[in-house]
PDB file of C-alpha atoms in Angstrom:
ATOM      1  CA  UNK A   1      44.631 -21.705  22.148  1.00  0.00           C
ATOM      2  CA  UNK A   2      45.758 -18.019  21.155  1.00  0.00           C
ATOM      3  CA  UNK A   3      42.691 -17.953  18.532  1.00  0.00           C
ATOM      4  CA  UNK A   4      40.419 -19.170  21.174  1.00  0.00           C
ATOM      5  CA  UNK A   5      41.700 -16.146  23.810  1.00  0.00           C
ATOM      6  CA  UNK A   6      42.121 -13.016  21.345  1.00  0.00           C
ATOM      7  CA  UNK A   7      38.185 -13.691  20.668  1.00  0.00           C
ATOM      8  CA  UNK A   8      36.021 -14.388  23.257  1.00  0.00           C
ATOM      9  CA  UNK A   9      34.991 -11.055  24.785  1.00  0.00           C
ATOM     10  CA  UNK A  10      35.434 -10.795  27.939  1.00  0.00           C
ATOM     11  CA  UNK A  11      35.072 -13.481  30.724  1.00  0.00           C
ATOM     12  CA  UNK A  12      37.518 -16.503  31.445  1.00  0.00           C
ATOM     13  CA  UNK A  13      34.830 -19.173  29.548  1.00  0.00           C
ATOM     14  CA  UNK A  14      36.577 -18.082  26.224  1.00  0.00           C
ATOM     15  CA  UNK A  15      39.927 -18.722  27.176  1.00  0.00           C
ATOM     16  CA  UNK A  16      38.851 -22.140  28.235  1.00  0.00           C
ATOM     17  CA  UNK A  17      37.631 -22.789  24.626  1.00  0.00           C
ATOM     18  CA  UNK A  18      40.899 -23.742  23.264  1.00  0.00           C
ATOM     19  CA  UNK A  19      42.053 -26.636  25.593  1.00  0.00           C
ATOM     20  CA  UNK A  20      38.206 -27.804  25.940  1.00  0.00           C
ATOM     21  CA  UNK A  21      36.912 -28.106  22.167  1.00  0.00           C
ATOM     22  CA  UNK A  22      39.413 -27.131  19.375  1.00  0.00           C
ATOM     23  CA  UNK A  23      40.002 -23.520  18.048  1.00  0.00           C
ATOM     24  CA  UNK A  24      37.179 -22.103  16.607  1.00  0.00           C
ATOM     25  CA  UNK A  25      36.978 -20.825  13.152  1.00  0.00           C
ATOM     26  CA  UNK A  26      38.897 -17.269  12.683  1.00  0.00           C
ATOM     27  CA  UNK A  27      35.688 -15.434  11.995  1.00  0.00           C
ATOM     28  CA  UNK A  28      33.578 -16.996  14.685  1.00  0.00           C
ATOM     29  CA  UNK A  29      33.248 -15.287  18.286  1.00  0.00           C
ATOM     30  CA  UNK A  30      30.885 -16.411  21.255  1.00  0.00           C
ATOM     31  CA  UNK A  31      27.855 -14.864  21.055  1.00  0.00           C
ATOM     32  CA  UNK A  32      27.349 -14.943  24.802  1.00  0.00           C
ATOM     33  CA  UNK A  33      29.773 -12.935  26.946  1.00  0.00           C
ATOM     34  CA  UNK A  34      29.317 -15.162  30.035  1.00  0.00           C
ATOM     35  CA  UNK A  35      29.743 -18.511  30.566  1.00  0.00           C
ATOM     36  CA  UNK A  36      26.853 -18.598  32.854  1.00  0.00           C
ATOM     37  CA  UNK A  37      22.966 -19.670  31.567  1.00  0.00           C
ATOM     38  CA  UNK A  38      19.708 -18.861  33.271  1.00  0.00           C
ATOM     39  CA  UNK A  39      16.919 -21.547  32.782  1.00  0.00           C
ATOM     40  CA  UNK A  40      13.487 -20.664  33.452  1.00  0.00           C
ATOM     41  CA  UNK A  41      10.599 -23.117  33.298  1.00  0.00           C
ATOM     42  CA  UNK A  42      11.807 -26.153  35.462  1.00  0.00           C
ATOM     43  CA  UNK A  43       9.190 -28.475  36.903  1.00  0.00           C
ATOM     44  CA  UNK A  44      10.322 -28.054  40.776  1.00  0.00           C
ATOM     45  CA  UNK A  45       8.425 -31.406  41.629  1.00  0.00           C
ATOM     46  CA  UNK A  46      10.505 -33.348  39.079  1.00  0.00           C
ATOM     47  CA  UNK A  47      13.880 -31.314  38.585  1.00  0.00           C
ATOM     48  CA  UNK A  48      17.212 -31.440  40.162  1.00  0.00           C
ATOM     49  CA  UNK A  49      20.910 -30.505  39.524  1.00  0.00           C
ATOM     50  CA  UNK A  50      21.636 -33.796  38.137  1.00  0.00           C
ATOM     51  CA  UNK A  51      18.730 -33.990  35.872  1.00  0.00           C
ATOM     52  CA  UNK A  52      19.619 -30.219  34.581  1.00  0.00           C
ATOM     53  CA  UNK A  53      23.278 -31.616  34.341  1.00  0.00           C
ATOM     54  CA  UNK A  54      22.073 -34.824  31.748  1.00  0.00           C
ATOM     55  CA  UNK A  55      20.483 -32.392  29.363  1.00  0.00           C
ATOM     56  CA  UNK A  56      22.879 -29.509  29.057  1.00  0.00           C
ATOM     57  CA  UNK A  57      26.197 -31.608  29.264  1.00  0.00           C
ATOM     58  CA  UNK A  58      25.473 -32.463  25.775  1.00  0.00           C
ATOM     59  CA  UNK A  59      26.279 -29.046  24.695  1.00  0.00           C
ATOM     60  CA  UNK A  60      29.520 -28.591  26.616  1.00  0.00           C
ATOM     61  CA  UNK A  61      31.205 -28.977  29.987  1.00  0.00           C
ATOM     62  CA  UNK A  62      28.891 -28.298  32.985  1.00  0.00           C
ATOM     63  CA  UNK A  63      30.511 -26.388  35.960  1.00  0.00           C
ATOM     64  CA  UNK A  64      28.181 -25.987  38.859  1.00  0.00           C
ATOM     65  CA  UNK A  65      24.223 -25.851  38.621  1.00  0.00           C
ATOM     66  CA  UNK A  66      22.624 -23.532  41.475  1.00  0.00           C
ATOM     67  CA  UNK A  67      18.652 -23.332  41.757  1.00  0.00           C
ATOM     68  CA  UNK A  68      17.184 -20.165  42.755  1.00  0.00           C
ATOM     69  CA  UNK A  69      15.512 -20.379  46.138  1.00  0.00           C
ATOM     70  CA  UNK A  70      13.416 -16.887  45.051  1.00  0.00           C
ATOM     71  CA  UNK A  71      12.694 -18.155  42.023  1.00  0.00           C
ATOM     72  CA  UNK A  72      11.004 -21.787  41.917  1.00  0.00           C
ATOM     73  CA  UNK A  73      11.546 -23.071  38.721  1.00  0.00           C
ATOM     74  CA  UNK A  74      14.529 -21.470  37.900  1.00  0.00           C
ATOM     75  CA  UNK A  75      18.463 -22.366  38.042  1.00  0.00           C
ATOM     76  CA  UNK A  76      21.694 -21.279  37.054  1.00  0.00           C
ATOM     77  CA  UNK A  77      24.010 -23.324  34.835  1.00  0.00           C
ATOM     78  CA  UNK A  78      27.492 -22.825  34.654  1.00  0.00           C
ATOM     79  CA  UNK A  79      29.229 -24.177  31.629  1.00  0.00           C
ATOM     80  CA  UNK A  80      33.083 -24.594  30.634  1.00  0.00           C
ATOM     81  CA  UNK A  81      32.833 -21.665  28.335  1.00  0.00           C
ATOM     82  CA  UNK A  82      30.906 -19.128  25.996  1.00  0.00           C
ATOM     83  CA  UNK A  83      30.822 -21.312  23.220  1.00  0.00           C
ATOM     84  CA  UNK A  84      28.865 -24.093  25.228  1.00  0.00           C
ATOM     85  CA  UNK A  85      26.499 -21.049  26.558  1.00  0.00           C
ATOM     86  CA  UNK A  86      25.664 -20.604  22.652  1.00  0.00           C
ATOM     87  CA  UNK A  87      25.031 -24.201  22.134  1.00  0.00           C
ATOM     88  CA  UNK A  88      22.654 -24.570  24.717  1.00  0.00           C
ATOM     89  CA  UNK A  89      20.921 -21.794  24.340  1.00  0.00           C
ATOM     90  CA  UNK A  90      20.279 -22.102  20.504  1.00  0.00           C
ATOM     91  CA  UNK A  91      19.596 -25.947  20.956  1.00  0.00           C
ATOM     92  CA  UNK A  92      17.574 -26.061  24.271  1.00  0.00           C
ATOM     93  CA  UNK A  93      15.364 -22.674  24.510  1.00  0.00           C
ATOM     94  CA  UNK A  94      11.547 -23.229  23.586  1.00  0.00           C
ATOM     95  CA  UNK A  95      11.621 -26.700  24.350  1.00  0.00           C
ATOM     96  CA  UNK A  96       9.519 -28.221  26.693  1.00  0.00           C
ATOM     97  CA  UNK A  97      10.417 -30.782  29.526  1.00  0.00           C
ATOM     98  CA  UNK A  98       7.990 -32.159  31.823  1.00  0.00           C
ATOM     99  CA  UNK A  99       5.339 -30.391  30.132  1.00  0.00           C
ATOM    100  CA  UNK A 100       6.903 -26.997  31.397  1.00  0.00           C
ATOM    101  CA  UNK A 101       8.475 -24.664  28.333  1.00  0.00           C
ATOM    102  CA  UNK A 102      12.181 -24.088  28.946  1.00  0.00           C
ATOM    103  CA  UNK A 103      13.411 -20.672  28.761  1.00  0.00           C
ATOM    104  CA  UNK A 104      17.341 -20.547  28.526  1.00  0.00           C
ATOM    105  CA  UNK A 105      19.483 -17.447  28.416  1.00  0.00           C
ATOM    106  CA  UNK A 106      22.704 -15.513  29.257  1.00  0.00           C
ATOM    107  CA  UNK A 107      23.021 -14.394  33.158  1.00  0.00           C
ATOM    108  CA  UNK A 108      24.789 -11.019  33.726  1.00  0.00           C
ATOM    109  CA  UNK A 109      26.754 -13.093  36.297  1.00  0.00           C
ATOM    110  CA  UNK A 110      30.530 -14.492  34.926  1.00  0.00           C
ATOM    111  CA  UNK A 111      30.116 -17.220  37.944  1.00  0.00           C
ATOM    112  CA  UNK A 112      28.253 -19.310  39.940  1.00  0.00           C
ATOM    113  CA  UNK A 113      28.866 -18.379  43.408  1.00  0.00           C
ATOM    114  CA  UNK A 114      27.708 -21.082  45.925  1.00  0.00           C
ATOM    115  CA  UNK A 115      26.201 -19.327  48.724  1.00  0.00           C
ATOM    116  CA  UNK A 116      24.010 -21.108  50.914  1.00  0.00           C
ATOM    117  CA  UNK A 117      22.094 -24.220  49.699  1.00  0.00           C
ATOM    118  CA  UNK A 118      18.721 -25.578  50.429  1.00  0.00           C
ATOM    119  CA  UNK A 119      16.823 -29.038  49.922  1.00  0.00           C
ATOM    120  CA  UNK A 120      14.724 -29.658  46.493  1.00  0.00           C
ATOM    121  CA  UNK A 121      11.941 -31.249  46.406  1.00  0.00           C
ATOM    122  CA  UNK A 122      13.287 -34.555  46.020  1.00  0.00           C
ATOM    123  CA  UNK A 123      16.011 -34.004  49.041  1.00  0.00           C
ATOM    124  CA  UNK A 124      18.639 -33.264  47.014  1.00  0.00           C
ATOM    125  CA  UNK A 125      21.017 -29.952  47.249  1.00  0.00           C
ATOM    126  CA  UNK A 126      20.182 -26.837  45.576  1.00  0.00           C
ATOM    127  CA  UNK A 127      23.733 -26.752  44.898  1.00  0.00           C
ATOM    128  CA  UNK A 128      26.176 -29.444  43.248  1.00  0.00           C
ATOM    129  CA  UNK A 129      29.778 -28.792  41.722  1.00  0.00           C
ATOM    130  CA  UNK A 130      30.183 -30.804  38.409  1.00  0.00           C
ATOM    131  CA  UNK A 131      33.670 -29.440  37.665  1.00  0.00           C
ATOM    132  CA  UNK A 132      36.195 -32.415  36.728  1.00  0.00           C
ATOM    133  CA  UNK A 133      32.585 -34.748  36.643  1.00  0.00           C
ATOM    134  CA  UNK A 134      33.981 -37.890  34.771  1.00  0.00           C
ATOM    135  CA  UNK A 135      30.394 -37.511  32.830  1.00  0.00           C
ATOM    136  CA  UNK A 136      31.523 -33.871  31.121  1.00  0.00           C
ATOM    137  CA  UNK A 137      31.606 -34.848  27.282  1.00  0.00           C
ATOM    138  CA  UNK A 138      34.339 -32.497  26.287  1.00  0.00           C
ATOM    139  CA  UNK A 139      36.834 -32.598  28.737  1.00  0.00           C
ATOM    140  CA  UNK A 140      39.461 -33.056  25.676  1.00  0.00           C
ATOM    141  CA  UNK A 141      39.322 -32.002  21.847  1.00  0.00           C
ATOM    142  CA  UNK A 142      39.561 -35.770  21.106  1.00  0.00           C
ATOM    143  CA  UNK A 143      36.289 -36.403  23.457  1.00  0.00           C
ATOM    144  CA  UNK A 144      35.032 -33.043  22.374  1.00  0.00           C
ATOM    145  CA  UNK A 145      35.425 -33.950  18.456  1.00  0.00           C
ATOM    146  CA  UNK A 146      33.136 -37.460  19.353  1.00  0.00           C
ATOM    147  CA  UNK A 147      29.936 -35.289  20.178  1.00  0.00           C
ATOM    148  CA  UNK A 148      27.458 -34.913  17.647  1.00  0.00           C
ATOM    149  CA  UNK A 149      25.466 -31.309  18.195  1.00  0.00           C
ATOM    150  CA  UNK A 150      21.523 -32.062  17.918  1.00  0.00           C
ATOM    151  CA  UNK A 151      18.388 -30.240  18.358  1.00  0.00           C
ATOM    152  CA  UNK A 152      16.304 -32.179  20.859  1.00  0.00           C
ATOM    153  CA  UNK A 153      14.244 -35.215  18.721  1.00  0.00           C
ATOM    154  CA  UNK A 154      12.409 -37.572  19.474  1.00  0.00           C
ATOM    155  CA  UNK A 155      15.063 -40.352  19.108  1.00  0.00           C
ATOM    156  CA  UNK A 156      17.975 -40.898  21.817  1.00  0.00           C
ATOM    157  CA  UNK A 157      21.141 -42.775  20.957  1.00  0.00           C
ATOM    158  CA  UNK A 158      22.303 -44.825  23.536  1.00  0.00           C
ATOM    159  CA  UNK A 159      25.895 -46.145  24.292  1.00  0.00           C
ATOM    160  CA  UNK A 160      28.054 -47.457  26.806  1.00  0.00           C
ATOM    161  CA  UNK A 161      25.284 -50.065  27.850  1.00  0.00           C
ATOM    162  CA  UNK A 162      26.094 -53.345  29.284  1.00  0.00           C
ATOM    163  CA  UNK A 163      27.083 -55.696  26.832  1.00  0.00           C
ATOM    164  CA  UNK A 164      24.081 -58.339  26.794  1.00  0.00           C
ATOM    165  CA  UNK A 165      21.080 -55.692  26.875  1.00  0.00           C
ATOM    166  CA  UNK A 166      17.932 -56.380  25.574  1.00  0.00           C
ATOM    167  CA  UNK A 167      14.884 -54.566  25.078  1.00  0.00           C
ATOM    168  CA  UNK A 168      13.211 -55.726  28.432  1.00  0.00           C
ATOM    169  CA  UNK A 169      16.187 -53.987  30.242  1.00  0.00           C
ATOM    170  CA  UNK A 170      15.104 -50.804  28.625  1.00  0.00           C
ATOM    171  CA  UNK A 171      11.258 -51.143  29.969  1.00  0.00           C
ATOM    172  CA  UNK A 172      12.307 -52.241  33.657  1.00  0.00           C
ATOM    173  CA  UNK A 173      14.750 -49.551  33.745  1.00  0.00           C
ATOM    174  CA  UNK A 174      11.680 -46.522  32.154  1.00  0.00           C
ATOM    175  CA  UNK A 175       9.443 -48.652  34.845  1.00  0.00           C
ATOM    176  CA  UNK A 176      11.957 -48.012  37.736  1.00  0.00           C
ATOM    177  CA  UNK A 177      12.532 -44.152  36.952  1.00  0.00           C
ATOM    178  CA  UNK A 178       8.681 -43.531  36.372  1.00  0.00           C
ATOM    179  CA  UNK A 179       9.160 -42.650  32.572  1.00  0.00           C
ATOM    180  CA  UNK A 180       7.205 -43.679  29.595  1.00  0.00           C
ATOM    181  CA  UNK A 181       9.102 -46.805  27.706  1.00  0.00           C
ATOM    182  CA  UNK A 182      10.183 -46.066  24.264  1.00  0.00           C
ATOM    183  CA  UNK A 183       7.810 -47.200  21.448  1.00  0.00           C
ATOM    184  CA  UNK A 184      10.754 -48.490  19.457  1.00  0.00           C
ATOM    185  CA  UNK A 185      14.221 -49.520  20.432  1.00  0.00           C
ATOM    186  CA  UNK A 186      17.072 -50.373  17.847  1.00  0.00           C
ATOM    187  CA  UNK A 187      20.089 -52.142  19.262  1.00  0.00           C
ATOM    188  CA  UNK A 188      23.342 -52.273  17.282  1.00  0.00           C
ATOM    189  CA  UNK A 189      24.862 -55.557  16.730  1.00  0.00           C
ATOM    190  CA  UNK A 190      28.830 -56.260  16.638  1.00  0.00           C
ATOM    191  CA  UNK A 191      30.099 -52.822  17.132  1.00  0.00           C
ATOM    192  CA  UNK A 192      31.524 -53.612  20.390  1.00  0.00           C
ATOM    193  CA  UNK A 193      32.196 -56.486  22.746  1.00  0.00           C
ATOM    194  CA  UNK A 194      32.943 -54.373  25.908  1.00  0.00           C
ATOM    195  CA  UNK A 195      29.545 -52.561  25.550  1.00  0.00           C
ATOM    196  CA  UNK A 196      26.690 -52.160  23.605  1.00  0.00           C
ATOM    197  CA  UNK A 197      24.545 -49.015  21.700  1.00  0.00           C
ATOM    198  CA  UNK A 198      21.351 -48.530  19.939  1.00  0.00           C
ATOM    199  CA  UNK A 199      18.607 -46.176  19.408  1.00  0.00           C
ATOM    200  CA  UNK A 200      15.450 -45.655  21.497  1.00  0.00           C
ATOM    201  CA  UNK A 201      12.282 -43.633  19.921  1.00  0.00           C
ATOM    202  CA  UNK A 202       9.273 -41.968  22.127  1.00  0.00           C
ATOM    203  CA  UNK A 203       6.059 -40.726  20.859  1.00  0.00           C
ATOM    204  CA  UNK A 204       7.122 -37.007  21.430  1.00  0.00           C
ATOM    205  CA  UNK A 205      10.342 -34.605  22.044  1.00  0.00           C
ATOM    206  CA  UNK A 206       9.258 -33.813  25.336  1.00  0.00           C
ATOM    207  CA  UNK A 207       9.372 -37.721  26.420  1.00  0.00           C
ATOM    208  CA  UNK A 208      12.684 -38.233  24.998  1.00  0.00           C
ATOM    209  CA  UNK A 209      13.784 -34.779  27.285  1.00  0.00           C
ATOM    210  CA  UNK A 210      12.310 -36.635  30.055  1.00  0.00           C
ATOM    211  CA  UNK A 211      14.137 -40.023  29.449  1.00  0.00           C
ATOM    212  CA  UNK A 212      17.253 -37.675  29.014  1.00  0.00           C
ATOM    213  CA  UNK A 213      17.142 -36.064  31.931  1.00  0.00           C
ATOM    214  CA  UNK A 214      16.358 -39.095  33.997  1.00  0.00           C
ATOM    215  CA  UNK A 215      18.149 -41.962  32.457  1.00  0.00           C
ATOM    216  CA  UNK A 216      21.187 -40.544  31.395  1.00  0.00           C
ATOM    217  CA  UNK A 217      24.241 -41.764  33.408  1.00  0.00           C
ATOM    218  CA  UNK A 218      22.071 -44.452  34.815  1.00  0.00           C
ATOM    219  CA  UNK A 219      24.159 -47.204  36.703  1.00  0.00           C
ATOM    220  CA  UNK A 220      23.815 -50.309  34.966  1.00  0.00           C
ATOM    221  CA  UNK A 221      24.923 -53.625  36.589  1.00  0.00           C
ATOM    222  CA  UNK A 222      28.175 -55.133  35.525  1.00  0.00           C
ATOM    223  CA  UNK A 223      27.469 -58.876  35.037  1.00  0.00           C
ATOM    224  CA  UNK A 224      31.347 -59.607  34.847  1.00  0.00           C
ATOM    225  CA  UNK A 225      32.971 -56.910  36.936  1.00  0.00           C
ATOM    226  CA  UNK A 226      32.490 -54.736  39.921  1.00  0.00           C
ATOM    227  CA  UNK A 227      32.286 -51.411  38.184  1.00  0.00           C
ATOM    228  CA  UNK A 228      28.568 -50.520  36.820  1.00  0.00           C
ATOM    229  CA  UNK A 229      28.463 -49.396  33.177  1.00  0.00           C
ATOM    230  CA  UNK A 230      27.504 -45.993  33.219  1.00  0.00           C
ATOM    231  CA  UNK A 231      24.763 -45.582  29.982  1.00  0.00           C
ATOM    232  CA  UNK A 232      25.249 -42.561  27.887  1.00  0.00           C
ATOM    233  CA  UNK A 233      22.468 -40.855  25.744  1.00  0.00           C
ATOM    234  CA  UNK A 234      22.496 -38.045  23.726  1.00  0.00           C
ATOM    235  CA  UNK A 235      19.781 -36.698  20.712  1.00  0.00           C
ATOM    236  CA  UNK A 236      20.042 -38.463  17.469  1.00  0.00           C
ATOM    237  CA  UNK A 237      18.316 -37.967  14.073  1.00  0.00           C
ATOM    238  CA  UNK A 238      18.483 -41.242  12.927  1.00  0.00           C
ATOM    239  CA  UNK A 239      15.411 -43.298  13.381  1.00  0.00           C
ATOM    240  CA  UNK A 240      15.140 -47.149  14.734  1.00  0.00           C
ATOM    241  CA  UNK A 241      12.726 -48.153  11.461  1.00  0.00           C
ATOM    242  CA  UNK A 242      15.689 -46.701   9.197  1.00  0.00           C
TER     243      UNK A 242
END
């Protein structure tokens, strides 16, 4: 913890780093001096706080998401630490989502102040607190170590799906959510009896980004119990044909 605290510049984000992701190498300190991101270029008709979370959670814990009423298509994303901000910027800046180019940069603010919220186009709130969300993937060093930090690609790795998943299930989910169906699906066999995993490939990175935004953390019915499976997605460098 001490190593992370001494190197993070100002801002509490650096102090959380040791607890959230293990100590950084001695020569490395976060470039960002705030744990808050500014994201521009979001499609107002298609985006909400959960969909922002579904993409940015691949690069660090999310504390809060707040849309800017004065700037349509702009949102603030408070990450768990400054290192997560660095990762999000280096991987997501200049990528495309819903056909719009994203501009991801550091905010001058050190934290998101909730303030007054308003209704987005889909009638969800412009502000959402994700602190303590079970879908955050960097809650402990052990959990954080499982994440493979990848640049966006047209292939998504899925895991924690219901055990008897089929290709048809994914086609039905995509139709329900209004996103393009994958061009290729590979189901892994023999990994675990409790859940299933595999690869989903789309024609373009933009299509995969849209699928990530809408389908990550989709609640899948559990045929043998009361609690649904929370489908989880992340980018992959492996292709289904390999």
